[in-house]
XYZ file of C-alpha atoms in Angstrom:
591
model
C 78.546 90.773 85.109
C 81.155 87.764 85.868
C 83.499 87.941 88.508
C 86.917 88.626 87.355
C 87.994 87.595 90.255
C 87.513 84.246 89.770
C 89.797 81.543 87.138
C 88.797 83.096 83.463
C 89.444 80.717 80.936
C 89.256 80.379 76.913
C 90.120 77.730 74.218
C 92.573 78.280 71.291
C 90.480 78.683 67.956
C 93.442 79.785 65.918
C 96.992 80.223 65.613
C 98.798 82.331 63.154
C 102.749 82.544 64.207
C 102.506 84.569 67.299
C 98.900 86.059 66.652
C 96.583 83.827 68.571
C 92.383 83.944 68.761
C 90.728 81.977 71.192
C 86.753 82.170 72.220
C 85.558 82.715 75.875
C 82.810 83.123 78.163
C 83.462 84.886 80.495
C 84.251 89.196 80.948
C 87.559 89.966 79.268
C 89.704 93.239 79.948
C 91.509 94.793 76.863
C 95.153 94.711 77.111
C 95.277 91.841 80.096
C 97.990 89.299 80.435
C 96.979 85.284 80.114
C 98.872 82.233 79.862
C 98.396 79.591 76.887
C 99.129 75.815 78.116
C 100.731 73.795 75.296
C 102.174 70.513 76.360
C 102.425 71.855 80.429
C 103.891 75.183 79.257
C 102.788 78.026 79.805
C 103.716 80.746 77.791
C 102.498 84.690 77.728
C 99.832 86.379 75.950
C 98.658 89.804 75.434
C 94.752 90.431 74.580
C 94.842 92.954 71.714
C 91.392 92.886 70.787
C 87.996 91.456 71.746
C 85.379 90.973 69.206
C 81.919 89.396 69.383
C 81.339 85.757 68.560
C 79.543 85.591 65.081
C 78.659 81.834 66.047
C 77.421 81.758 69.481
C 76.000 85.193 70.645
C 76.632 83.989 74.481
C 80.503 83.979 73.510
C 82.721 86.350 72.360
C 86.427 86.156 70.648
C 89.335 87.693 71.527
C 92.522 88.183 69.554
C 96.026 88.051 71.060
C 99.400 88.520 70.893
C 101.591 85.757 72.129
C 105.544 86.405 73.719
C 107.255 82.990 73.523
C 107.250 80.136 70.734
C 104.148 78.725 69.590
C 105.766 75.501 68.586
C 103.240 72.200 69.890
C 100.073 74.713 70.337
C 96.948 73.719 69.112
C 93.404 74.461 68.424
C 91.817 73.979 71.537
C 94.554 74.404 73.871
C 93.402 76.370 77.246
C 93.778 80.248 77.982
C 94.023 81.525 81.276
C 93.120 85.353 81.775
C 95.267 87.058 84.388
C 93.205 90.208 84.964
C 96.467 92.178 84.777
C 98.493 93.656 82.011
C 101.828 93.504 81.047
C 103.858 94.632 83.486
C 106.974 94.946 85.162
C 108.647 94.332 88.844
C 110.242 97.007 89.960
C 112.633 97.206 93.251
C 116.389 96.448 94.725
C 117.997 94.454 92.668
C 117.386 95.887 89.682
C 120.758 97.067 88.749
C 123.701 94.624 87.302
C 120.725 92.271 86.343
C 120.599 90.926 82.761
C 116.638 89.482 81.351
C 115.025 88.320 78.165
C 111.960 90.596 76.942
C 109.735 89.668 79.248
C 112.164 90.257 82.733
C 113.388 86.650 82.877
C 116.601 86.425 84.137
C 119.053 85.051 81.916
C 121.185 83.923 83.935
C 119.456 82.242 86.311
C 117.443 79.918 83.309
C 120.675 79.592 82.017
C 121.406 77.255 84.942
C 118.224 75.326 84.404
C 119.297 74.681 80.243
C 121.783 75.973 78.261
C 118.989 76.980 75.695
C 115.892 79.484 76.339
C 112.513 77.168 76.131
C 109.278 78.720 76.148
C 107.717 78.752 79.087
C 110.559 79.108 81.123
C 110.468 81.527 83.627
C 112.150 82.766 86.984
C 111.189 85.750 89.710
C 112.548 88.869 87.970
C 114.412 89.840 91.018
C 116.331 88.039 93.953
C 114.198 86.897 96.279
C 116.097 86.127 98.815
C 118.895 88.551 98.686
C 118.079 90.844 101.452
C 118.725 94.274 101.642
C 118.958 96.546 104.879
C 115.452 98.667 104.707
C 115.379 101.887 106.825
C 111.835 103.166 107.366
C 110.897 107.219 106.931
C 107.550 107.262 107.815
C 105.600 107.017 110.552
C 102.316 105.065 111.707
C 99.853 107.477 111.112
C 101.220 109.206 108.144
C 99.592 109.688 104.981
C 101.095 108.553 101.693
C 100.552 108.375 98.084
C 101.424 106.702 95.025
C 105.217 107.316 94.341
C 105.575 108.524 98.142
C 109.227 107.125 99.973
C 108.184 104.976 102.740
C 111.669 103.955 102.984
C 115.849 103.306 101.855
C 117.855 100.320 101.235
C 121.504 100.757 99.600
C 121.877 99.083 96.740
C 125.634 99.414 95.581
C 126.305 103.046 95.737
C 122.511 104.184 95.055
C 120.545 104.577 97.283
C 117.541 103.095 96.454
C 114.143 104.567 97.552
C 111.121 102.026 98.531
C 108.060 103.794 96.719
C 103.935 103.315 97.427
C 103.003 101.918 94.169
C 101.813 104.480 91.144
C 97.890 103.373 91.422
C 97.624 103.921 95.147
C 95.352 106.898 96.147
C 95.921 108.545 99.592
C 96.391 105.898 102.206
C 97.121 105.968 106.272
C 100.090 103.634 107.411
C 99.217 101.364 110.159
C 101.980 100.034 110.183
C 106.049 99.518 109.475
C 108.783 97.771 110.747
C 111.609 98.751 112.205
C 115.307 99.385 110.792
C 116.113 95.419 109.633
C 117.076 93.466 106.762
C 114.151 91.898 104.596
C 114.095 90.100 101.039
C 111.298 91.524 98.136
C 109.026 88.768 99.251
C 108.575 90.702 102.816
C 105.980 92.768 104.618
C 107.715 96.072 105.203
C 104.228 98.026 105.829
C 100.447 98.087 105.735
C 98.189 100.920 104.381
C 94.811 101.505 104.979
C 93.301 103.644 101.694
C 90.150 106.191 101.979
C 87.702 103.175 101.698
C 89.436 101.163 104.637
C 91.124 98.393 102.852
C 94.234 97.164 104.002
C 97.188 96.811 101.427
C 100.494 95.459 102.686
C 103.576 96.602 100.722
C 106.855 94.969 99.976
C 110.164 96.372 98.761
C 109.001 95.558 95.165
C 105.891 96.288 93.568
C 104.444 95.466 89.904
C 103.899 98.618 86.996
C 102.195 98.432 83.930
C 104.571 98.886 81.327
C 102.231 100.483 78.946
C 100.993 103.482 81.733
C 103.997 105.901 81.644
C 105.200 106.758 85.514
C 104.134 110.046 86.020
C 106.189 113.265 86.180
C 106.385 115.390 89.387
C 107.029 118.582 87.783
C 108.255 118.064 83.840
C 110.587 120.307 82.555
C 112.296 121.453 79.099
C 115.602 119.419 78.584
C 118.141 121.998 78.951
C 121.555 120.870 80.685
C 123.544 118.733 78.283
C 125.190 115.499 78.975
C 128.888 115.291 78.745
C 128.782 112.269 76.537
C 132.632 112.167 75.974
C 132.181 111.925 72.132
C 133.327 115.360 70.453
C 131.248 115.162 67.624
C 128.216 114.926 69.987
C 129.364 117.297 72.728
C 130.480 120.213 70.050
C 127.969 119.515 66.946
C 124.652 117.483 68.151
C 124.581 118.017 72.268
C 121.725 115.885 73.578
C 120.301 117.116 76.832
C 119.294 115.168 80.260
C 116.115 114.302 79.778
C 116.749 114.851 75.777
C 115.698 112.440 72.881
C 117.793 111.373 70.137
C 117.819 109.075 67.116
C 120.840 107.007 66.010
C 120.276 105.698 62.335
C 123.306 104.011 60.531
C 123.337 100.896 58.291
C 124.726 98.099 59.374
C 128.812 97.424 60.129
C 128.687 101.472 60.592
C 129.559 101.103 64.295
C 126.750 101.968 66.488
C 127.974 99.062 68.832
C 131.021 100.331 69.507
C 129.348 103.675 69.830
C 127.027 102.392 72.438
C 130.120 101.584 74.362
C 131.687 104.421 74.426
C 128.193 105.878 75.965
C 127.907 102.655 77.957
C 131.335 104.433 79.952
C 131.539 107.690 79.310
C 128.381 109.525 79.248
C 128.077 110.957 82.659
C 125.086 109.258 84.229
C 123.895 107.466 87.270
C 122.248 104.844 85.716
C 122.497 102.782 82.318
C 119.690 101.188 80.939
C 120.147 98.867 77.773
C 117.668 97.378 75.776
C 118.888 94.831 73.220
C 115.715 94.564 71.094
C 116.147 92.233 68.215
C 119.713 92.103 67.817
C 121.155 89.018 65.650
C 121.936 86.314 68.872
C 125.362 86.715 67.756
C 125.917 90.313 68.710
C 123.521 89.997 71.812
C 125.694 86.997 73.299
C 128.835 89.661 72.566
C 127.019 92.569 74.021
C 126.567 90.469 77.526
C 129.900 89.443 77.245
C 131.693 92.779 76.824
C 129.562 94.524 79.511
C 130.533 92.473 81.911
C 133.813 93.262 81.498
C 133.911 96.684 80.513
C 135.081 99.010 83.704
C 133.460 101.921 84.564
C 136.006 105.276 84.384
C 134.639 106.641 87.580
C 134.824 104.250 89.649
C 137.407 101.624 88.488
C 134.469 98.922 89.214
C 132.161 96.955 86.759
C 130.209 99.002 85.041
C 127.197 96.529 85.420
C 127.024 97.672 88.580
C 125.039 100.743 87.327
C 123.696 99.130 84.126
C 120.864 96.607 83.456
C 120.127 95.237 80.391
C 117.204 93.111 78.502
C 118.146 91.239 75.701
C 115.864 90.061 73.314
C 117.680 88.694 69.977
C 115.907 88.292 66.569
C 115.723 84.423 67.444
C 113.242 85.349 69.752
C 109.321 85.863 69.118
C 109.083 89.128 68.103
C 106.231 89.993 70.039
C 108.814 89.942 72.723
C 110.966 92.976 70.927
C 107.896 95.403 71.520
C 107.318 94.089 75.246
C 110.933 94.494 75.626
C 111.265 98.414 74.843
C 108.522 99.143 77.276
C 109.502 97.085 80.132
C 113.011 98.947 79.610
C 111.487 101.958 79.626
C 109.452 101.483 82.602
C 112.426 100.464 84.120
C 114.392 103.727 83.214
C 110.942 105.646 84.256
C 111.361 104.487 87.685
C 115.036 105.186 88.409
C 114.152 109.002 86.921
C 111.444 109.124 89.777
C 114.187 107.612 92.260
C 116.112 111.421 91.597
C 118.650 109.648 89.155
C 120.219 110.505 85.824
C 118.979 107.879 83.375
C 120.604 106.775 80.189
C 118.164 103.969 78.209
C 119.747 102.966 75.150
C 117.856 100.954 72.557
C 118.943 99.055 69.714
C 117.416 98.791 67.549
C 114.096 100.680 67.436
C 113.924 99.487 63.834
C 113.179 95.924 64.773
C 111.051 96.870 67.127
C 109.123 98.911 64.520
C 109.051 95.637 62.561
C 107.006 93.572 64.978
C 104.494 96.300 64.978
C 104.664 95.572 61.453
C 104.098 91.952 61.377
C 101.440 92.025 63.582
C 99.757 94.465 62.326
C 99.759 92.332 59.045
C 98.320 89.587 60.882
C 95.348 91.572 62.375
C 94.500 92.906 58.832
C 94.967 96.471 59.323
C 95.460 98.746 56.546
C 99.247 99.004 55.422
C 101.284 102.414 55.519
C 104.275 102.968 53.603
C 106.234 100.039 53.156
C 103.685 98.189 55.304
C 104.307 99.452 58.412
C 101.108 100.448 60.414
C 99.782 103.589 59.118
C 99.988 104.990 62.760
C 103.525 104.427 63.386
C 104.423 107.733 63.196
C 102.324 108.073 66.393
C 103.724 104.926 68.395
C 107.628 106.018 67.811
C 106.434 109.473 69.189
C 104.067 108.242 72.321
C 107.816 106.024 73.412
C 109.735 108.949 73.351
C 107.695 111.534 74.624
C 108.233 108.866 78.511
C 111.749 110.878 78.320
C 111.987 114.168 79.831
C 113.484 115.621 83.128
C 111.817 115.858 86.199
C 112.639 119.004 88.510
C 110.279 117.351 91.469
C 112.443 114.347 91.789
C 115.851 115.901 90.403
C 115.822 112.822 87.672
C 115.872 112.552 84.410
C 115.159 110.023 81.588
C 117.595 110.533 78.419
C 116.556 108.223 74.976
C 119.013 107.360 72.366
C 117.703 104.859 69.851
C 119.581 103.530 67.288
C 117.681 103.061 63.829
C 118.974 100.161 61.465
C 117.488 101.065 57.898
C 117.801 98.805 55.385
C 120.716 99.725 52.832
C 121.410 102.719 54.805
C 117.990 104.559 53.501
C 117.481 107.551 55.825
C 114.321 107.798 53.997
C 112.335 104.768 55.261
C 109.463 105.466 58.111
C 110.991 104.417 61.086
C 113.963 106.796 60.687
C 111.565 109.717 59.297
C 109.194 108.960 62.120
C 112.327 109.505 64.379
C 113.750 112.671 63.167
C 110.326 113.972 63.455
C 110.377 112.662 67.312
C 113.406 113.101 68.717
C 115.437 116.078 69.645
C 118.352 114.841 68.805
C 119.773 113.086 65.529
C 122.928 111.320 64.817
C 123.248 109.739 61.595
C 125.844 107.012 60.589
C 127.479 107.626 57.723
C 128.881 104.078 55.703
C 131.567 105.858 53.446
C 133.090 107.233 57.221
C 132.741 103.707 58.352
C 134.684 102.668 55.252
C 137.585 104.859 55.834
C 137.910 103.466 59.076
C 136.421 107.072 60.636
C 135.552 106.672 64.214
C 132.326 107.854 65.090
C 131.028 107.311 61.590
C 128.658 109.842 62.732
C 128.305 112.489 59.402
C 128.269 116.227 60.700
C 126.860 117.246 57.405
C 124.082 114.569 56.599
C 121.050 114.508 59.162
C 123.412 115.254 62.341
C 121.195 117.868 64.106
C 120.217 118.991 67.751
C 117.927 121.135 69.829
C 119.718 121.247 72.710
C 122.250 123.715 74.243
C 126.029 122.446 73.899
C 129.140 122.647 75.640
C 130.025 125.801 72.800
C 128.018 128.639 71.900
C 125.171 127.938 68.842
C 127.645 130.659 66.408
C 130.682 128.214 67.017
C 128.853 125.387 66.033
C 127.627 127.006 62.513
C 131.515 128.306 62.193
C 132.535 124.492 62.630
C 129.862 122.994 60.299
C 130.002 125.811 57.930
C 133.729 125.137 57.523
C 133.441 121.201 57.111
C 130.458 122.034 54.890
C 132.731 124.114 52.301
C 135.253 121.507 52.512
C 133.247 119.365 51.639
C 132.214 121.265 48.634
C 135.619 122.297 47.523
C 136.753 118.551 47.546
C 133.843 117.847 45.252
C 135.365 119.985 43.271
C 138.444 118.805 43.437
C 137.252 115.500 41.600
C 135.632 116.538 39.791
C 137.891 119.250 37.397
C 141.288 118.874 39.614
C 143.335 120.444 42.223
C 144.915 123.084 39.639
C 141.819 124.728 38.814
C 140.711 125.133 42.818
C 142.186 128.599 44.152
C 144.784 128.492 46.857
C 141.964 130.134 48.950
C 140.151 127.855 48.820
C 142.667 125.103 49.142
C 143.398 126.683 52.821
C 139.997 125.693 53.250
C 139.870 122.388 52.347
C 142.685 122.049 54.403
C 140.865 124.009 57.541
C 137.912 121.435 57.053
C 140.369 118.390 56.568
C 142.013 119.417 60.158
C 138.647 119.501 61.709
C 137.355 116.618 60.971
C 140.717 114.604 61.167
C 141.981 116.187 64.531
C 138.536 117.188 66.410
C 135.684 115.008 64.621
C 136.951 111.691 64.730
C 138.362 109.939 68.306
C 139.970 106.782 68.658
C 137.332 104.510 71.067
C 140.421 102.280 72.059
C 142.872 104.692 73.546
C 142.134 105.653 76.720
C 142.674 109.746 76.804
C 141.270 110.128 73.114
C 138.507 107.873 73.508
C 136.947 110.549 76.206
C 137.187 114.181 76.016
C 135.282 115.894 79.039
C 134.044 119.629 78.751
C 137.306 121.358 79.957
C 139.152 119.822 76.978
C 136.390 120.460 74.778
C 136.672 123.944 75.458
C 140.604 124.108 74.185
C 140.140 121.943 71.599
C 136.896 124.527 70.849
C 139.063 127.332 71.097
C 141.846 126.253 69.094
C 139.459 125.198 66.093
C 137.625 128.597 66.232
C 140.743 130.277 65.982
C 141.709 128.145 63.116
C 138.718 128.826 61.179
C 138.478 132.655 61.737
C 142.454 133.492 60.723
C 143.444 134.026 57.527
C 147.504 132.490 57.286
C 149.690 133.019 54.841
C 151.928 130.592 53.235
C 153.408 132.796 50.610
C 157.202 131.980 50.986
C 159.382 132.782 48.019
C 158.755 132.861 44.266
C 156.374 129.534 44.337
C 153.424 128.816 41.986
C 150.113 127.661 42.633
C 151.054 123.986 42.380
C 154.552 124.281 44.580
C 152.673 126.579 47.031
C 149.565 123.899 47.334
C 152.287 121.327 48.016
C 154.006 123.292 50.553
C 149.911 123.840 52.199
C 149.215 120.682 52.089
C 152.111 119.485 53.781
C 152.111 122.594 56.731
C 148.799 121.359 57.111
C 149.910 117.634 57.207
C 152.122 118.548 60.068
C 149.634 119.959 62.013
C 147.048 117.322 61.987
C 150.040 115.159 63.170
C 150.975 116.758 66.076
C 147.089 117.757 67.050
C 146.529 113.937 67.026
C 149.347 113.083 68.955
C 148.468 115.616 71.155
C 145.226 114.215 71.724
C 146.597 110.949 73.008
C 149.529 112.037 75.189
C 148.138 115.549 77.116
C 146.749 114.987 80.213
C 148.364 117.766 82.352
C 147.080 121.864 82.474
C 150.226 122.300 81.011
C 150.414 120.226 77.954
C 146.700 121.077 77.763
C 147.312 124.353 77.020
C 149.552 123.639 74.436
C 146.913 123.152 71.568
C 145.857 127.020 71.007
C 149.147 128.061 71.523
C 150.408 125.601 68.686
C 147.638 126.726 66.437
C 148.564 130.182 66.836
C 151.833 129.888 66.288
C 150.575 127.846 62.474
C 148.236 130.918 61.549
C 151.608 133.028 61.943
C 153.475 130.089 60.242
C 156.252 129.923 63.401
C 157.772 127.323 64.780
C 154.988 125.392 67.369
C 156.605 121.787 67.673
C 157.327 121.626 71.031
C-alpha cells in the first residue's frame, strides 16, 4: 500500500461545471480534500467517489466535487490529495467574523480585490490577535477529546480551549503558564496511549461532516423566548428544538430573521447565508453590522458569525457552507452555550444536492431531487439537540424558499417531516402588509412546550380557525345571512389576529414581547374568547346591531394596539385584562 503520507497527485480527465474526474495512482481516501491548479490557482475539491480505471487496471478514477469556479481548468490540469476532509477551524476568534462557504474571511480578501477570485484564500481566524490563555490542567493529567485544557475571554464569553474530538486518552507533559498567545502557538503537549507526542494550539481543525458528539443528549424541552408572539403563544420552538421556515419569496423571512437575529434570547448567533441572491447577502452584512443587540446596547456581531455564500457562488460551496455552520454552532453547544444557527435557505442548498446529483447520474426523485433527500435534510437536523453534560444547546431554524409558494415540493415536505417545529409564510398576509406573515392556520405547528398551556393554544387557534370560516362565509352569501353569533366571532378572531398575532418589527416595545407580557396579553385573549358579551342595546336589527359590533370591536383593536406600543410600566401593563373585561361587560375601559 502507498504512503499517504507522501505528495498524492492526479490529472484532470474531465470537467463538467463543478463535477470534476481526474485519474490517479496512487491510494485515495473517500471524502478527502485536494486542490486543482488552473493557471497557479488553486481551488478546492471534494472526492465523492472513486471508481476503477476501465483503461489502465494499475489506475483508478475518482470523481469530485469542486468549491470555487472552474473557469481556465483543463483536461490535464494537476490534483493534489490532501489526506484530510473538509473541515473547519475552530477557536477564539470565531465570533463577529464574517466568511464565504468555505471559512474565508470576507473581509480580509476584500482588501486584497474588491471581487472574490477563485483561489483566493486567507487563515480562517486571526492569527496574530492574541488572546490571554489561562491553563486548568496540570502536567500529568489525563485528557480526552473535548476535555478543557484551558480559558481565554473572548468578548463576554468565555471561551474554553478544547483537546480536539479524535484524540483518545492522552497524558499532558506539558503547558504553559498564564500568558497571552496567538492560534498559531504551542499552549501544550500530549503524549497519547501509544507515546506520540501531539502539541496543541488554541485552535484545532473538525471535520465538518462528523457531528461533535453529545455529552449527555436530552429531549428539547425549555422554550426559547423568541420575542415573536405568534411563535412564543402558537408554534414555541425549544433550546435545542428544530424548526422549518417555508414562505415564498417577498413574504418576509428576512426581516423575520432579524427580529430573531435580536431578540431570541441566546448566547450565540450563528447565520448561514446559503445561496442568497448577492443582492440580499451584501444587505444582510450590511444590516448586521449595524443592528444593536437589546441586551447589551453593543453590536450584535459581537455574538453572531455569519458565512455567506450567494447564488453567484459555485454551488458546491452552498452544501459545504451549511455544514461548516453547523460545525461551528456544534462547537459553541459543547462550549455550555445557547446556540441559535439560522439558515437561509435550506432550499438552495437542497438544490446543489440536486445538480450534482444530476451530474453523477443518479436516479432522480421527485422533481429531480436525489431520491434520498428525505434522509440528508433529516441527518442535518438531527446535529441539533441540547446537551445536559455541557449545559448547551444547538437550536435550527431553516428557512425553506419553495418555488411559487408550493408547500408541497420535497424540500419543504422533507422538512415538516424533520423538524419539530414549523412556521409557514403565508403570501396573502404578506400582501396585506401582516407582520409576521407567519399563517397560524396553514402548516404553523410545534412539539414543544410554550410559554401558555397546550388548551390555550387550541382555544386561540380554534377561535382564528372559525373566523376564518365565518369570513368565508361572509363572501361568499353576505354579512346578512351570518348570525350575530357568529359575527361576535368573527370579530373575536379579527381581534386576535389584529391585536396579538401580528407585531410591528420597527417599533421598539411591539417589535419584542418577553414572557411576562405574553402572559397578560395570554390572559386577556383567553378571557376574550371564553365570555359571551352582549351588545343588545335598544330596539336594533341584525344589520344596525352588526354595525354597532363591528364598530365596539373596532375600538378595541385600537386601543389594544396602541397599548401595545406605549405600556411599558406594571401599571399600564395591567391595564389590558382589565380593559377587556370591562368590553365583555360593555363598560367604559378607555382609560
Amino acid at each position: 500500500m502507498n504512503d499517504i503520507s507522501k505528495k498524492r497527485t492526479g490529472n484532470l480527465i474531465s470537467i463538467q461545471d463543478s463535477l470534476v474526474k481526474a485519474r490517479f495512482f496512487d491510494d485515495v481516501i473517500m471524502g478527502e480534500t485536494a486542490e486543482i491548479s488552473v493557471d497557479g490557482k488553486f481551488l478546492q475539491a471534494e472526492v465523492l467517489q472513486i471508481l476503477p480505471d476501465p483503461k489502465n487496471a494499475d489506475a483508478g478514477i475518482v470523481e469530485m466535487q469542486v468549491f470555487e469556479d472552474l473557469t481556465g481548468a483543463k483536461i490535464g490540469d494537476e490534483v493534489v490529495f490532501k489526506g484530510t476532509p473538509l473541515s473547519v477551524l475552530l477557536g477564539p476568534g470565531l465570533l463577529t467574523s464574517v466568511w464565504d462557504g468555505l471559512q474565508n474571511p470576507l473581509y480580509k480578501l476584500s482588501e486584497e480585490d474588491a471581487y472574490l477570485k477563485p483561489g483566493m484564500n486567507a487563515p480562517a481566524l486571526d492569527e496574530e490577535a492574541l488572546w490571554d490563555f489561562t491553563p486548568i490542567v496540570n502536567v500529568g493529567d489525563t485528557v480526552a477529546g473535548g476535555d478543557v485544557i484551558g480559558t481565554v475571554p473572548e468578548g463576554k464569553v468565555d471561551h474554553k480551549i478544547l483537546v480536539p474530538f479524535s484524540f483518545g486518552p492522552c497524558k499532558v507533559e506539558s503547558i504553559i503558564e498564564k500568558c497571552s498567545v496567538n492560534i498559531t502557538q504551542q499552549v501544550a503537549i500530549v503524549i497519547d496511549e501509544q507515546g506520540n507526542k501531539h502539541e496543541l494550539k488554541l485552535a484545532f481543525r473538525q471535520p465538518v461532516k462528523s457531528p461533535i458528539p453529545f455529552k449527555d443528549r436530552a429531549i428539547p424541552t425549555k422554550p426559547i423566548s423568541t420575542g415573536v408572539r405568534v411563535i412564543d403563544l402558537l408554534a414555541p420552538v425549544g433550546y435545542g428544538g428544530t424548526v422549518g421556515n417555508p414562505g415564498p419569496f417577498g413574504a418576509g423571512k428576512t426581516v423575520l430573521q432579524h427580529s430573531l437575529c435580536k431578540y431570541a434570547v441566546a448566547d450565540i448567533i450563528v447565520m448561514a447565508a446559503c445561496g442568497e441572491r448577492a443582492g440580499e447577502a451584501v444587505e444582510v452584512f450590511k444590516e448586521f453590522a449595524e443592528l444593536e443587540d437589546p441586551t447589551t446596547g453593543e453590536s450584535l456581531m459581537k455574538r453572531m458569525c455569519i458565512f455567506g455564500n450567494t447564488s453567484s457562488m459555485p454551488v458546491a460551496a452552498r452544501e459545504a457552507s451549511v455544514f461548516i455552520a453547523l460545525t461551528v454552532g456544534e462547537y459553541y453547544r459543547y462550549q455550555g452555550k445557547k446556540v441559535v444557527m439560522l439558515a437561509d435557505s435550506t432550499s438552495r442548498w437542497a438544490q446543489a444536492l440536486r445538480e450534482r446529483s444530476g451530474r453523477q447520474g443518479d436516479i432522480p426523485g421527485p422533481e429531480a431531487f436525489p431520491m434520498d433527500i428525505p434522509d440528508q435534510i433529516k441527518g442535518m437536523y438531527q446535529r441539533a439537540g441540547e446537551d445536559l453534560g455541557t449545559g448547551g444547546s444547538l437550536t435550527f431554524i431553516g428557512t425553506v424558499s419553495p418555488a411559487g409558494g408550493n408547500f408541497q415540493e420535497p424540500v419543504t415536505q422533507a422538512t415538516m417531516d424533520a423538524t419539530g417545529g414549523f412556521w409557514g409564510l403565508s403570501q396573502d398576509r404578506a400582501d396585506a402588509k401582516k407582520y409576521p406573515a407567519i399563517d397560524p392556520l396553514v402548516y404553523t405547528t410545534s412539539v414543544y412546550d410554550g410559554f401558555v398551556s397546550w388548551k390555550d393554544r387550541q382555544k386561540m387557534l380554534t377561535t382564528l380557525n372559525e373566523a376564518n370560516d365565518i369570513d368565508q362565509t361572509i363572501s361568499t352569501i353576505g354579512l346578512k345571512k351570518v348570525p350575530v353569533s357568529n359575527y361576535i366571532q368573527y370579530q373575536k378572531g379579527l381581534t386576535i389576529d389584529f391585536c396579538v398575532m401580528q407585531q410591528d418589527a420597527f417599533e421598539k416595545t411591539d417589535a419584542c414581547t418577553r414572557p411576562e407580557r405574553l402572559e397578560i396579553i395570554n390572559e386577556a385573549t383567553q378571557n376574550l374568547i371564553d365570555n359571551t358579551i352582549d351588545f343588545q342595546v335598544g330596539d336594533l336589527d341584525d344589520e344596525q346591531l352588526k354595525e354597532l359590533i363591528k364598530h365596539k370591536f373596532d375600538e378595541l383593536r385600537q386601543w389594544w394596539r396602541d397599548w401595545n406600543y406605549s405600556a411599558k410600566t406594571e401599571e399600564e401593563l395591567a391595564k389590558l385584562p382589565k380593559a377587556v373585561d370591562k368590553f365583555i361587560l360593555q363598560e367604559e375601559y378607555a382609560v
